[in-house]
Structures are given as C-alpha cells and as structure tokens.
Short mmCIF file of C-alpha atoms in Angstrom, two decimals:
data_model
loop_
_atom_site.label_atom_id
_atom_site.label_comp_id
_atom_site.label_asym_id
_atom_site.label_seq_id
_atom_site.Cartn_x
_atom_site.Cartn_y
_atom_site.Cartn_z
CA ASP A 1 -23.51 -38.51 -58.85
CA ALA A 2 -21.67 -41.48 -57.35
CA LYS A 3 -20.76 -41.56 -53.67
CA THR A 4 -17.11 -41.60 -52.63
CA THR A 5 -15.32 -43.02 -49.58
CA GLN A 6 -12.08 -41.56 -48.26
CA PRO A 7 -10.05 -42.12 -45.08
CA THR A 8 -10.76 -39.49 -42.46
CA SER A 9 -7.12 -38.55 -41.96
CA MET A 10 -3.60 -39.32 -43.15
CA ASP A 11 -0.10 -38.24 -42.21
CA CYS A 12 2.89 -37.81 -44.47
CA ALA A 13 6.50 -36.79 -43.92
CA GLU A 14 7.70 -33.68 -45.65
CA GLY A 15 9.46 -34.48 -48.92
CA ARG A 16 7.82 -37.88 -49.26
CA ALA A 17 5.02 -38.80 -51.63
CA ALA A 18 1.50 -38.50 -50.29
CA ASN A 19 -0.91 -41.09 -51.70
CA LEU A 20 -4.55 -40.34 -51.00
CA PRO A 21 -7.03 -43.12 -51.85
CA CYS A 22 -10.65 -42.79 -52.87
CA ASN A 23 -13.25 -45.48 -53.46
CA HIS A 24 -16.08 -44.83 -55.90
CA SER A 25 -17.43 -48.30 -56.63
CA THR A 26 -20.74 -47.03 -58.03
CA ILE A 27 -19.17 -44.72 -60.59
CA SER A 28 -20.85 -44.80 -63.99
CA GLY A 29 -19.27 -44.60 -67.41
CA ASN A 30 -19.65 -40.87 -68.00
CA GLU A 31 -18.61 -39.69 -64.55
CA TYR A 32 -15.31 -37.99 -63.92
CA VAL A 33 -13.18 -38.14 -60.78
CA TYR A 34 -12.28 -34.69 -59.44
CA TRP A 35 -9.93 -33.77 -56.64
CA TYR A 36 -10.09 -30.53 -54.70
CA ARG A 37 -8.33 -29.46 -51.57
CA GLN A 38 -9.13 -26.90 -48.93
CA ILE A 39 -6.43 -25.31 -46.87
CA HIS A 40 -7.68 -24.07 -43.51
CA SER A 41 -10.10 -21.14 -43.81
CA GLN A 42 -9.64 -20.81 -47.56
CA GLY A 43 -11.91 -21.79 -50.45
CA PRO A 44 -11.51 -25.21 -52.07
CA GLN A 45 -8.88 -25.36 -54.80
CA TYR A 46 -9.12 -27.50 -57.93
CA ILE A 47 -6.26 -30.01 -58.22
CA ILE A 48 -6.91 -32.45 -61.03
CA HIS A 49 -9.59 -34.57 -62.68
CA GLY A 50 -9.77 -37.63 -64.92
CA LEU A 51 -12.12 -40.07 -66.61
CA LYS A 52 -10.20 -43.31 -67.04
CA ASN A 53 -6.64 -42.50 -68.02
CA ASN A 54 -4.01 -41.49 -65.51
CA GLU A 55 -3.48 -37.75 -65.40
CA THR A 56 -0.62 -35.53 -64.27
CA ASN A 57 -0.28 -31.80 -63.88
CA GLU A 58 2.02 -29.44 -62.03
CA MET A 59 0.28 -30.13 -58.73
CA ALA A 60 -0.36 -33.86 -58.65
CA SER A 61 -0.94 -37.16 -60.41
CA LEU A 62 -4.21 -39.06 -60.55
CA ILE A 63 -4.20 -42.82 -60.89
CA ILE A 64 -7.55 -44.44 -61.73
CA THR A 65 -7.88 -48.22 -61.58
CA GLU A 66 -8.85 -50.05 -64.72
CA ASP A 67 -12.34 -50.84 -63.39
CA ARG A 68 -12.63 -47.17 -62.32
CA LYS A 69 -13.90 -48.15 -58.88
CA SER A 70 -11.09 -46.41 -57.05
CA SER A 71 -8.44 -43.79 -57.58
CA THR A 72 -5.36 -42.37 -55.88
CA LEU A 73 -4.18 -38.79 -55.78
CA ILE A 74 -0.41 -38.54 -55.56
CA LEU A 75 1.46 -35.50 -54.32
CA PRO A 76 5.01 -36.49 -55.32
CA HIS A 77 6.98 -34.39 -52.83
CA ALA A 78 4.69 -33.20 -50.06
CA THR A 79 5.44 -29.91 -48.34
CA LEU A 80 4.03 -28.38 -45.17
CA ARG A 81 1.85 -26.19 -47.38
CA ASP A 82 0.09 -29.30 -48.69
CA THR A 83 -1.56 -29.79 -45.29
CA ALA A 84 -5.25 -29.53 -46.13
CA VAL A 85 -8.53 -31.43 -46.47
CA TYR A 86 -8.58 -33.30 -49.78
CA TYR A 87 -11.92 -34.01 -51.41
CA CYS A 88 -12.51 -36.71 -54.00
CA ILE A 89 -15.67 -35.98 -55.99
CA VAL A 90 -17.34 -37.97 -58.73
CA ARG A 91 -19.42 -35.97 -61.12
CA GLY A 92 -21.01 -36.42 -64.51
CA THR A 93 -20.68 -33.99 -67.38
CA SER A 94 -24.27 -32.81 -67.11
CA GLY A 95 -25.86 -31.09 -64.15
CA SER A 96 -24.57 -28.26 -62.05
CA ARG A 97 -23.88 -29.71 -58.62
CA LEU A 98 -20.45 -30.24 -57.11
CA THR A 99 -21.17 -32.24 -53.97
CA PHE A 100 -18.49 -32.61 -51.31
CA GLY A 101 -18.04 -35.63 -49.07
CA GLU A 102 -16.19 -35.53 -45.77
CA GLY A 103 -12.73 -35.63 -47.39
CA THR A 104 -9.33 -36.63 -46.01
CA GLN A 105 -7.38 -34.40 -43.65
CA LEU A 106 -3.78 -34.69 -44.83
CA THR A 107 -1.17 -33.50 -42.36
CA VAL A 108 2.37 -33.12 -43.65
CA ASN A 109 4.87 -33.34 -40.81
CA PRO A 110 8.37 -31.83 -40.77
CA ASP B 1 -7.98 -12.60 -64.02
CA THR B 2 -8.52 -16.12 -62.70
CA GLU B 3 -10.02 -15.33 -59.35
CA VAL B 4 -13.32 -15.21 -57.56
CA THR B 5 -13.40 -12.24 -55.19
CA GLN B 6 -15.67 -12.21 -52.15
CA THR B 7 -16.41 -9.28 -49.90
CA PRO B 8 -16.40 -8.73 -47.04
CA LYS B 9 -13.96 -11.31 -45.67
CA HIS B 10 -15.51 -11.10 -42.21
CA LEU B 11 -18.98 -9.96 -41.15
CA VAL B 12 -20.63 -9.74 -37.76
CA MET B 13 -24.34 -9.00 -37.77
CA GLY B 14 -27.21 -8.94 -35.36
CA MET B 15 -30.32 -11.04 -35.80
CA THR B 16 -32.36 -8.00 -36.89
CA ASN B 17 -29.81 -6.67 -39.36
CA LYS B 18 -29.89 -6.77 -43.14
CA LYS B 19 -26.57 -7.33 -44.88
CA SER B 20 -25.28 -8.58 -48.22
CA LEU B 21 -22.40 -10.75 -49.31
CA LYS B 22 -20.81 -10.04 -52.67
CA CYS B 23 -19.01 -12.23 -55.16
CA GLU B 24 -17.35 -11.18 -58.41
CA GLN B 25 -15.55 -13.00 -61.22
CA HIS B 26 -14.25 -11.85 -64.60
CA MET B 27 -13.45 -15.20 -66.18
CA GLY B 28 -16.57 -15.25 -68.32
CA HIS B 29 -18.05 -18.10 -66.30
CA ARG B 30 -21.83 -18.33 -66.68
CA ALA B 31 -22.50 -20.60 -63.69
CA MET B 32 -22.12 -19.25 -60.17
CA TYR B 33 -22.69 -20.86 -56.80
CA TRP B 34 -23.21 -20.16 -53.12
CA TYR B 35 -22.02 -22.73 -50.58
CA LYS B 36 -22.27 -22.72 -46.79
CA GLN B 37 -19.60 -24.37 -44.67
CA LYS B 38 -19.84 -25.02 -40.95
CA ALA B 39 -16.72 -25.68 -38.92
CA LYS B 40 -15.05 -29.04 -39.65
CA LYS B 41 -17.71 -29.96 -42.23
CA PRO B 42 -17.61 -29.99 -46.02
CA PRO B 43 -19.17 -27.18 -48.06
CA GLU B 44 -22.91 -27.56 -48.67
CA LEU B 45 -24.53 -26.22 -51.82
CA MET B 46 -27.12 -23.48 -51.33
CA PHE B 47 -27.86 -21.92 -54.73
CA VAL B 48 -26.82 -22.23 -58.35
CA TYR B 49 -27.19 -19.55 -61.02
CA SER B 50 -26.84 -20.47 -64.65
CA TYR B 51 -26.79 -17.66 -67.21
CA GLU B 52 -28.00 -15.25 -64.52
CA LYS B 53 -31.05 -17.35 -63.71
CA LEU B 54 -31.57 -19.29 -60.50
CA SER B 55 -31.43 -22.97 -61.43
CA ILE B 56 -30.99 -24.69 -58.07
CA ASN B 57 -32.22 -23.74 -54.60
CA GLU B 58 -31.36 -26.45 -52.10
CA SER B 59 -34.37 -25.67 -49.90
CA VAL B 60 -32.58 -22.76 -48.31
CA PRO B 61 -34.63 -20.67 -45.83
CA SER B 62 -36.02 -17.43 -47.22
CA ARG B 63 -33.88 -15.36 -44.87
CA PHE B 64 -31.17 -16.02 -47.49
CA SER B 65 -31.97 -14.30 -50.77
CA PRO B 66 -29.61 -14.69 -53.74
CA GLU B 67 -29.33 -12.26 -56.61
CA CYS B 68 -27.35 -12.34 -59.86
CA PRO B 69 -27.49 -8.83 -61.36
CA ASN B 70 -25.14 -9.69 -64.23
CA SER B 71 -22.81 -12.42 -65.43
CA SER B 72 -19.93 -11.23 -63.24
CA LEU B 73 -21.70 -10.57 -59.96
CA LEU B 74 -23.47 -12.69 -57.38
CA ASN B 75 -24.99 -11.39 -54.17
CA LEU B 76 -26.42 -13.09 -51.13
CA HIS B 77 -28.81 -10.91 -49.15
CA LEU B 78 -29.19 -11.76 -45.49
CA HIS B 79 -32.08 -10.81 -43.23
CA ALA B 80 -33.20 -11.94 -39.80
CA LEU B 81 -30.53 -14.59 -39.49
CA GLN B 82 -30.09 -16.90 -36.54
CA PRO B 83 -26.89 -17.66 -34.62
CA GLU B 84 -26.80 -21.13 -36.22
CA ASP B 85 -26.38 -19.42 -39.60
CA SER B 86 -22.87 -18.45 -38.56
CA ALA B 87 -20.55 -20.12 -41.06
CA LEU B 88 -18.10 -19.61 -43.89
CA TYR B 89 -20.00 -18.65 -47.05
CA LEU B 90 -18.23 -19.59 -50.24
CA CYS B 91 -18.87 -18.38 -53.75
CA ALA B 92 -17.75 -20.35 -56.79
CA SER B 93 -17.94 -20.09 -60.54
CA ARG B 94 -17.58 -22.81 -63.13
CA GLY B 95 -15.58 -22.85 -66.30
CA PHE B 96 -15.98 -25.26 -69.13
CA ARG B 97 -13.57 -27.37 -71.14
CA GLY B 98 -11.49 -25.06 -73.27
CA SER B 99 -11.99 -22.10 -70.98
CA MET B 100 -9.06 -20.40 -69.37
CA VAL B 101 -9.76 -21.90 -66.00
CA TYR B 102 -11.37 -25.29 -66.03
CA GLY B 103 -13.45 -26.63 -63.22
CA TYR B 104 -14.90 -24.78 -60.29
CA THR B 105 -13.07 -21.75 -58.94
CA PHE B 106 -13.84 -20.80 -55.36
CA GLY B 107 -13.45 -17.53 -53.55
CA SER B 108 -11.85 -17.35 -50.12
CA GLY B 109 -15.21 -16.94 -48.47
CA THR B 110 -16.95 -14.61 -46.05
CA ARG B 111 -16.76 -15.60 -42.40
CA LEU B 112 -20.18 -14.68 -41.01
CA THR B 113 -20.97 -14.44 -37.32
CA VAL B 114 -24.56 -13.83 -36.23
CA VAL B 115 -24.91 -12.45 -32.71
#
C-alpha cells in the first residue's frame, strides 16, 4: 500500500471549514484513499473514502486531485467535537491490512 | 447493531497473571483485527482473522495469543506480559461493499496496564 504524508498538526476556528491535506504520490490505480479519525482515547472512526471522484457524505467531503497524488478532507463547519487525529490511508482492494501513518492532530478552537 | 464491543475497558495485570481481552461484533463481518496503540502513536496491526482463521501475525511475541471461537467473537489471551506491553488494545472488524457498515469498524479499546 502507498505511503502517505500529512502535516503533524493543524488548527481551525470553530464554525470554519477545516481542510486537511494528504500527499500520496506513489498511489497506484486500484488504491483507494480512506480517511479515519481518532478522538482521544477512543477507537478510530471511518469518515469517508474515494478512488478518483470527489465524495461527500454527512460527515465530510473528499477532494482527490486529477493525478490522484494528493487529496483533501474537508469538514465544512468544524466543531469542538471534531478535535481529533485524522489519518489518511491508501489501500488497495485486496489484502487485509489497514496501516496507519502518524496522522494530523486537528484542534478546533472556540 | 453497528458496533464492535470490547471488554473490559480497563485492565491492570501483574507480569505473572493470565488475562483475556474480548471483542464482539454482530454485523456479519468475517474479518477481525487486533491492533496495539501506544500513547501518541498510531495503531499498529497485531493479528488478522479471516473467516475465523488466523491470516496475519505481525511477528507478535507469543505472550499474546489470539483466538477466534466463532465469527462474532475475538479474544486476545495475555500471559507473562511486560510493563512495555501497556497500551490501548483495539479490536476492529471489516465490512465489504454492500454491507450495512462499510469499511473498518473499531471498538473503543481496552486500556491495559502491566505492573
């Protein structure tokens, strides 16, 4: 599975959009981009995933560049409860591993 | 039911004790996982069960012994642990496209302290 690079930490004001970037320049054609988050002392929570089209669900939007070498997770109206570590993971459709990188600590400030 | 339930939530054990962690899901997922997470680090994969058979062991020491008695249950038996094994132990299960819950679903974990 391709390696990902994320900023170590980010801050966002409550009510504003949080845009979390992820670089995955070695992604291959059949690999999906997944986003999970982990609120302190809880298990990771699935947010969204995509292959090449932009995706949106009730939690977030995922924007994947045309060359698929990077993506951005967008939380449209961040709340204090969105403070968490956000993990960007690239994974193929076969195999069983979900491998976490270091992730981005997002802090939403009042 | 769209949850993975782990018990106990907290566990303190001595280095000579034997204890077990339990994980349960009723989503019909046939892949189940154990992860270990040290403070301020990402989760690290330990074991994968697929259709109740061990498919991946990430070179985990034998003092950790996984067991999958049926498709809904996953255990992690602990024996002769060391203080450095203190961590958050996470269980997860995986759904497939078209299933009720897609992707990996994680439990809240067991916070283990070895004294």
